mmCIF file of C-alpha atoms and ligand atoms in Angstrom:
data_model
loop_
_atom_site.group_PDB
_atom_site.id
_atom_site.type_symbol
_atom_site.label_atom_id
_atom_site.label_comp_id
_atom_site.label_asym_id
_atom_site.label_seq_id
_atom_site.Cartn_x
_atom_site.Cartn_y
_atom_site.Cartn_z
ATOM 1 C CA MET A 1 -33.398 14.565 -33.869
ATOM 2 C CA GLN A 2 -36.375 12.607 -35.155
ATOM 3 C CA ASP A 3 -38.035 9.280 -34.582
ATOM 4 C CA ALA A 4 -40.310 7.292 -36.902
ATOM 5 C CA VAL A 5 -43.417 9.137 -35.670
ATOM 6 C CA THR A 6 -42.074 12.681 -35.755
ATOM 7 C CA ASN A 7 -40.568 11.979 -39.186
ATOM 8 C CA LEU A 8 -43.947 10.960 -40.480
ATOM 9 C CA ILE A 9 -45.747 13.911 -38.935
ATOM 10 C CA LYS A 10 -43.206 16.292 -40.401
ATOM 11 C CA ASN A 11 -43.647 14.837 -43.883
ATOM 12 C CA TYR A 12 -47.430 15.053 -43.762
ATOM 13 C CA ASP A 13 -47.494 18.484 -42.155
ATOM 14 C CA VAL A 14 -45.325 19.946 -44.918
ATOM 15 C CA THR A 15 -48.191 19.408 -47.356
ATOM 16 C CA GLY A 16 -51.025 19.765 -44.853
ATOM 17 C CA ARG A 17 -52.271 16.233 -45.329
ATOM 18 C CA TYR A 18 -54.130 13.904 -42.980
ATOM 19 C CA PHE A 19 -52.531 10.504 -42.517
ATOM 20 C CA ASP A 20 -53.342 8.262 -45.457
ATOM 21 C CA ARG A 21 -53.193 4.492 -45.828
ATOM 22 C CA ASN A 22 -49.377 4.499 -46.195
ATOM 23 C CA ALA A 23 -48.928 6.582 -43.093
ATOM 24 C CA VAL A 24 -51.260 4.397 -41.099
ATOM 25 C CA ASP A 25 -49.429 1.270 -42.261
ATOM 26 C CA SER A 26 -46.080 2.625 -41.249
ATOM 27 C CA LEU A 27 -47.410 3.799 -37.866
ATOM 28 C CA LYS A 28 -48.853 0.334 -37.312
ATOM 29 C CA SER A 29 -45.612 -1.381 -38.118
ATOM 30 C CA TYR A 30 -43.686 1.016 -35.842
ATOM 31 C CA PHE A 31 -45.955 0.345 -32.867
ATOM 32 C CA GLU A 32 -46.293 -3.376 -33.546
ATOM 33 C CA SER A 33 -42.528 -3.806 -33.531
ATOM 34 C CA GLY A 34 -42.189 -1.547 -30.479
ATOM 35 C CA THR A 35 -41.946 -4.249 -27.840
ATOM 36 C CA ALA A 36 -39.291 -6.151 -29.765
ATOM 37 C CA ARG A 37 -37.254 -3.012 -30.283
ATOM 38 C CA ILE A 38 -37.382 -2.141 -26.601
ATOM 39 C CA GLN A 39 -36.513 -5.708 -25.584
ATOM 40 C CA ALA A 40 -33.550 -5.626 -27.943
ATOM 41 C CA ALA A 41 -32.369 -2.338 -26.453
ATOM 42 C CA ALA A 42 -32.669 -3.790 -22.952
ATOM 43 C CA ALA A 43 -30.693 -6.902 -23.922
ATOM 44 C CA ILE A 44 -27.952 -4.721 -25.407
ATOM 45 C CA ASN A 45 -27.812 -2.337 -22.452
ATOM 46 C CA ALA A 46 -27.424 -5.177 -19.990
ATOM 47 C CA ASN A 47 -24.406 -6.508 -21.901
ATOM 48 C CA ALA A 48 -22.950 -3.425 -23.520
ATOM 49 C CA ALA A 49 -19.477 -3.565 -21.972
ATOM 50 C CA ALA A 50 -19.029 -7.265 -22.786
ATOM 51 C CA LEU A 51 -20.323 -6.762 -26.331
ATOM 52 C CA VAL A 52 -17.882 -3.935 -27.021
ATOM 53 C CA LYS A 53 -14.956 -5.761 -25.518
ATOM 54 C CA GLY A 54 -15.784 -9.053 -27.207
ATOM 55 C CA ALA A 55 -16.189 -7.411 -30.595
ATOM 56 C CA ALA A 56 -12.881 -5.550 -30.228
ATOM 57 C CA ILE A 57 -11.023 -8.724 -29.256
ATOM 58 C CA LYS A 58 -12.430 -10.478 -32.286
ATOM 59 C CA LEU A 59 -11.535 -7.566 -34.547
ATOM 60 C CA PHE A 60 -7.944 -7.543 -33.280
ATOM 61 C CA GLU A 61 -7.748 -11.308 -33.769
ATOM 62 C CA GLU A 62 -8.827 -10.893 -37.366
ATOM 63 C CA LEU A 63 -6.647 -7.828 -37.989
ATOM 64 C CA PRO A 64 -3.720 -8.070 -35.546
ATOM 65 C CA GLU A 65 -1.754 -5.405 -37.446
ATOM 66 C CA LEU A 66 -4.091 -2.784 -35.937
ATOM 67 C CA ILE A 67 -2.528 -3.206 -32.503
ATOM 68 C CA ARG A 68 1.051 -3.724 -33.637
ATOM 69 C CA PRO A 69 3.560 -0.875 -33.904
ATOM 70 C CA GLY A 70 2.410 1.281 -36.814
ATOM 71 C CA GLY A 71 -1.205 0.163 -36.429
ATOM 72 C CA ASN A 72 -3.811 2.801 -35.721
ATOM 73 C CA ALA A 73 -4.967 1.175 -32.461
ATOM 74 C CA TYR A 74 -1.376 0.684 -31.235
ATOM 75 C CA THR A 75 -0.557 2.405 -27.893
ATOM 76 C CA THR A 76 -2.861 2.346 -24.909
ATOM 77 C CA ARG A 77 -4.356 5.701 -25.769
ATOM 78 C CA ARG A 78 -5.379 4.725 -29.284
ATOM 79 C CA TYR A 79 -6.526 1.270 -28.217
ATOM 80 C CA ALA A 80 -8.806 2.941 -25.683
ATOM 81 C CA ALA A 81 -10.018 5.436 -28.328
ATOM 82 C CA CYS A 82 -10.924 2.534 -30.598
ATOM 83 C CA LEU A 83 -12.939 0.769 -27.900
ATOM 84 C CA ARG A 84 -14.615 4.037 -27.019
ATOM 85 C CA ASP A 85 -15.626 4.482 -30.659
ATOM 86 C CA MET A 86 -17.074 0.950 -30.714
ATOM 87 C CA ASP A 87 -19.016 1.844 -27.579
ATOM 88 C CA TYR A 88 -20.377 4.981 -29.296
ATOM 89 C CA TYR A 89 -21.539 2.865 -32.249
ATOM 90 C CA LEU A 90 -23.308 0.426 -29.986
ATOM 91 C CA ARG A 91 -25.008 3.044 -27.808
ATOM 92 C CA TYR A 92 -26.213 5.125 -30.757
ATOM 93 C CA ALA A 93 -27.379 1.978 -32.566
ATOM 94 C CA THR A 94 -29.675 1.251 -29.622
ATOM 95 C CA TYR A 95 -31.058 4.817 -29.777
ATOM 96 C CA ALA A 96 -31.757 4.374 -33.502
ATOM 97 C CA LEU A 97 -33.400 0.982 -32.859
ATOM 98 C CA VAL A 98 -35.757 2.482 -30.304
ATOM 99 C CA ALA A 99 -36.475 5.549 -32.429
ATOM 100 C CA GLY A 100 -37.168 3.425 -35.503
ATOM 101 C CA SER A 101 -35.182 6.076 -37.395
ATOM 102 C CA MET A 102 -31.568 6.517 -38.458
ATOM 103 C CA ASP A 103 -31.800 10.261 -37.975
ATOM 104 C CA VAL A 104 -29.947 10.187 -34.656
ATOM 105 C CA LEU A 105 -27.006 8.491 -36.359
ATOM 106 C CA ASP A 106 -26.742 11.182 -39.027
ATOM 107 C CA GLU A 107 -26.975 13.928 -36.493
ATOM 108 C CA ARG A 108 -24.838 12.671 -33.630
ATOM 109 C CA VAL A 109 -22.438 10.098 -35.035
ATOM 110 C CA LEU A 110 -21.788 10.328 -38.751
ATOM 111 C CA GLN A 111 -21.569 14.047 -39.364
ATOM 112 C CA GLY A 112 -17.957 14.817 -40.201
ATOM 113 C CA LEU A 113 -16.789 11.441 -38.959
ATOM 114 C CA ARG A 114 -15.211 10.231 -42.183
ATOM 115 C CA GLU A 115 -13.227 13.492 -42.444
ATOM 116 C CA THR A 116 -12.050 13.141 -38.833
ATOM 117 C CA TYR A 117 -11.024 9.546 -39.402
ATOM 118 C CA ASN A 118 -9.206 10.413 -42.609
ATOM 119 C CA SER A 119 -7.309 13.259 -40.999
ATOM 120 C CA LEU A 120 -6.207 11.040 -38.080
ATOM 121 C CA GLY A 121 -5.433 8.047 -40.251
ATOM 122 C CA VAL A 122 -8.113 5.891 -38.585
ATOM 123 C CA PRO A 123 -8.747 3.165 -41.174
ATOM 124 C CA ILE A 124 -12.362 2.995 -42.313
ATOM 125 C CA ALA A 125 -12.574 -0.615 -43.565
ATOM 126 C CA PRO A 126 -11.436 -2.133 -40.225
ATOM 127 C CA THR A 127 -13.840 0.175 -38.400
ATOM 128 C CA VAL A 128 -16.654 -1.107 -40.568
ATOM 129 C CA ALA A 129 -15.448 -4.674 -39.903
ATOM 130 C CA GLY A 130 -15.674 -3.914 -36.166
ATOM 131 C CA ILE A 131 -19.221 -2.580 -36.536
ATOM 132 C CA GLN A 132 -20.239 -5.723 -38.432
ATOM 133 C CA ILE A 133 -18.703 -8.042 -35.820
ATOM 134 C CA MET A 134 -20.567 -6.137 -33.149
ATOM 135 C CA LYS A 135 -23.804 -6.445 -35.139
ATOM 136 C CA ASP A 136 -23.490 -10.234 -35.253
ATOM 137 C CA MET A 137 -22.752 -10.422 -31.544
ATOM 138 C CA VAL A 138 -25.674 -8.111 -30.746
ATOM 139 C CA LYS A 139 -28.002 -10.267 -32.837
ATOM 140 C CA GLU A 140 -26.955 -13.373 -30.913
ATOM 141 C CA GLN A 141 -27.552 -11.521 -27.662
ATOM 142 C CA VAL A 142 -30.978 -10.331 -28.776
ATOM 143 C CA GLU A 143 -31.876 -13.817 -29.990
ATOM 144 C CA SER A 144 -30.948 -15.332 -26.643
ATOM 145 C CA ALA A 145 -33.226 -12.741 -25.012
ATOM 146 C CA GLY A 146 -36.066 -14.566 -26.764
ATOM 147 C CA ILE A 147 -36.584 -12.493 -29.902
ATOM 148 C CA SER A 148 -36.675 -14.855 -32.870
ATOM 149 C CA ASP A 149 -36.681 -12.389 -35.759
ATOM 150 C CA THR A 150 -33.646 -10.175 -35.229
ATOM 151 C CA SER A 151 -33.516 -8.784 -38.773
ATOM 152 C CA PHE A 152 -34.516 -5.324 -37.572
ATOM 153 C CA VAL A 153 -31.316 -5.159 -35.533
ATOM 154 C CA ASP A 154 -29.233 -4.962 -38.737
ATOM 155 C CA GLU A 155 -30.413 -1.564 -39.841
ATOM 156 C CA PRO A 156 -28.438 0.864 -37.646
ATOM 157 C CA PHE A 157 -25.202 -1.135 -37.933
ATOM 158 C CA ASP A 158 -25.548 -1.471 -41.691
ATOM 159 C CA TYR A 159 -26.483 2.177 -41.981
ATOM 160 C CA MET A 160 -23.364 3.328 -40.122
ATOM 161 C CA SER A 161 -21.209 0.935 -42.141
ATOM 162 C CA LYS A 162 -22.605 2.190 -45.426
ATOM 163 C CA GLU A 163 -22.370 5.868 -44.542
ATOM 164 C CA LEU A 164 -18.817 5.504 -43.240
ATOM 165 C CA SER A 165 -17.697 3.602 -46.328
ATOM 166 C CA GLU A 166 -19.123 5.966 -48.887
ATOM 167 C CA THR A 167 -16.375 7.825 -50.679
ATOM 168 C CA ASP A 168 -16.451 11.526 -51.329
ATOM 169 C CA ILE A 169 -17.601 12.494 -54.797
HETATM 170 C C1 CYC B 201 -20.520 10.014 -30.596
HETATM 171 C C2 CYC B 201 -19.944 10.256 -31.900
HETATM 172 C C3 CYC B 201 -18.437 10.251 -31.964
HETATM 173 C C4 CYC B 201 -17.648 9.399 -32.681
HETATM 174 C C5 CYC B 201 -18.088 8.276 -33.536
HETATM 175 C C6 CYC B 201 -16.279 9.797 -32.455
HETATM 176 C C7 CYC B 201 -15.175 9.216 -33.060
HETATM 177 C C8 CYC B 201 -13.811 9.648 -32.973
HETATM 178 N N1 CYC B 201 -12.785 8.758 -32.945
HETATM 179 C C9 CYC B 201 -11.619 9.427 -32.851
HETATM 180 C C10 CYC B 201 -10.331 8.879 -32.761
HETATM 181 C C11 CYC B 201 -9.929 7.517 -32.875
HETATM 182 N N2 CYC B 201 -10.685 6.466 -33.282
HETATM 183 C C12 CYC B 201 -9.934 5.313 -33.302
HETATM 184 C C13 CYC B 201 -10.502 4.033 -33.713
HETATM 185 C C14 CYC B 201 -9.949 2.944 -34.331
HETATM 186 N N3 CYC B 201 -8.663 2.769 -34.711
HETATM 187 C C15 CYC B 201 -8.491 1.570 -35.303
HETATM 188 O O1 CYC B 201 -7.425 1.144 -35.780
HETATM 189 C C16 CYC B 201 -9.732 0.775 -35.299
HETATM 190 C C17 CYC B 201 -10.067 0.275 -36.665
HETATM 191 C C18 CYC B 201 -10.750 1.755 -34.725
HETATM 192 C C19 CYC B 201 -11.599 1.137 -33.599
HETATM 193 C C20 CYC B 201 -12.547 0.100 -34.146
HETATM 194 C C21 CYC B 201 -8.639 5.655 -32.818
HETATM 195 C C22 CYC B 201 -7.455 4.726 -32.614
HETATM 196 C C23 CYC B 201 -8.630 7.026 -32.561
HETATM 197 C C24 CYC B 201 -7.475 7.879 -32.069
HETATM 198 C C25 CYC B 201 -6.635 8.312 -33.258
HETATM 199 C C26 CYC B 201 -5.542 9.245 -32.876
HETATM 200 O O2 CYC B 201 -5.757 10.147 -32.046
HETATM 201 O O3 CYC B 201 -4.460 9.079 -33.409
HETATM 202 C C27 CYC B 201 -11.905 10.837 -32.843
HETATM 203 C C28 CYC B 201 -10.863 11.942 -32.751
HETATM 204 C C29 CYC B 201 -10.878 12.623 -31.413
HETATM 205 C C30 CYC B 201 -10.595 11.696 -30.283
HETATM 206 O O4 CYC B 201 -9.547 10.981 -30.308
HETATM 207 O O5 CYC B 201 -11.430 11.592 -29.387
HETATM 208 C C31 CYC B 201 -13.273 10.968 -32.938
HETATM 209 C C32 CYC B 201 -14.037 12.274 -33.024
HETATM 210 N N4 CYC B 201 -16.305 10.852 -31.593
HETATM 211 C C33 CYC B 201 -17.576 11.149 -31.279
HETATM 212 O O6 CYC B 201 -17.958 12.076 -30.497
#
C-alpha cells in the first residue's frame, strides 16, 4: 500500500535519482493540500453512517427495482450487503483521500471485485450510480465543513466508478 510520498520515493529510487523540480512540485502540492484532505476525512468520518444510509435511500428511490422481488438488493440480507458495500466505498475513499493516492483502492477494494459482482449478479451500473450519489453527498458535507474547493474529493469516487465499469478485454 502506497501514499503520494512513498509512491514518489519508489519512482525516484528505481533510477537512483535525487528529487527534481517535478518531484518537489508534487511534494509541495501534497503537503499544501494536506490540511484540506484531513479536514475532509474528519467531516466524512463524523457523518459516515448518515452518508451511507442517505445515499442508499436516494439510490433506491431512483432505482426502486433493486429492492423489489428479483432485484439484487431484495431481501434483508442482500439489502444489508449493499449498504455494507457502500460503507466500504466510503471508508476506503477517505483512506485514498488522506494518502493522496489511489493505490489503496486497487489493493484493498477493486482487485477481483468486478468478477465477484458478475458471478453474484450484483449489477455494476447501479453500484456506480450509488458511488456517484455518495460522492455528491460527501462533497456537500465537506463544503459545509468550511472547505470551499471540494474538487479533490471527486478522485477516489470517480476512480472506483471507472475501474468498476471497465469491461474485460
Ligand atoms: C473492502 C472491499 C470489499 C468489497 C468492495 C466487497 C464487496 C462485496 N459485495 C458482495 C456482495 C453483494 N454486494 C451487493 C451490493 C449491491 N446490490 C445491489 O443491487 C446494489 C446496486 C449494490 C449496493 C449499492 C449485494 C446485494 C451483495 C450480495 C449478493 C448475494 O450474495 O447475492 C460480495 C460477496 C460476498 C459477500 O456477500 O460478502 C463482496 C466481496 N467485499 C469486500 O471485502
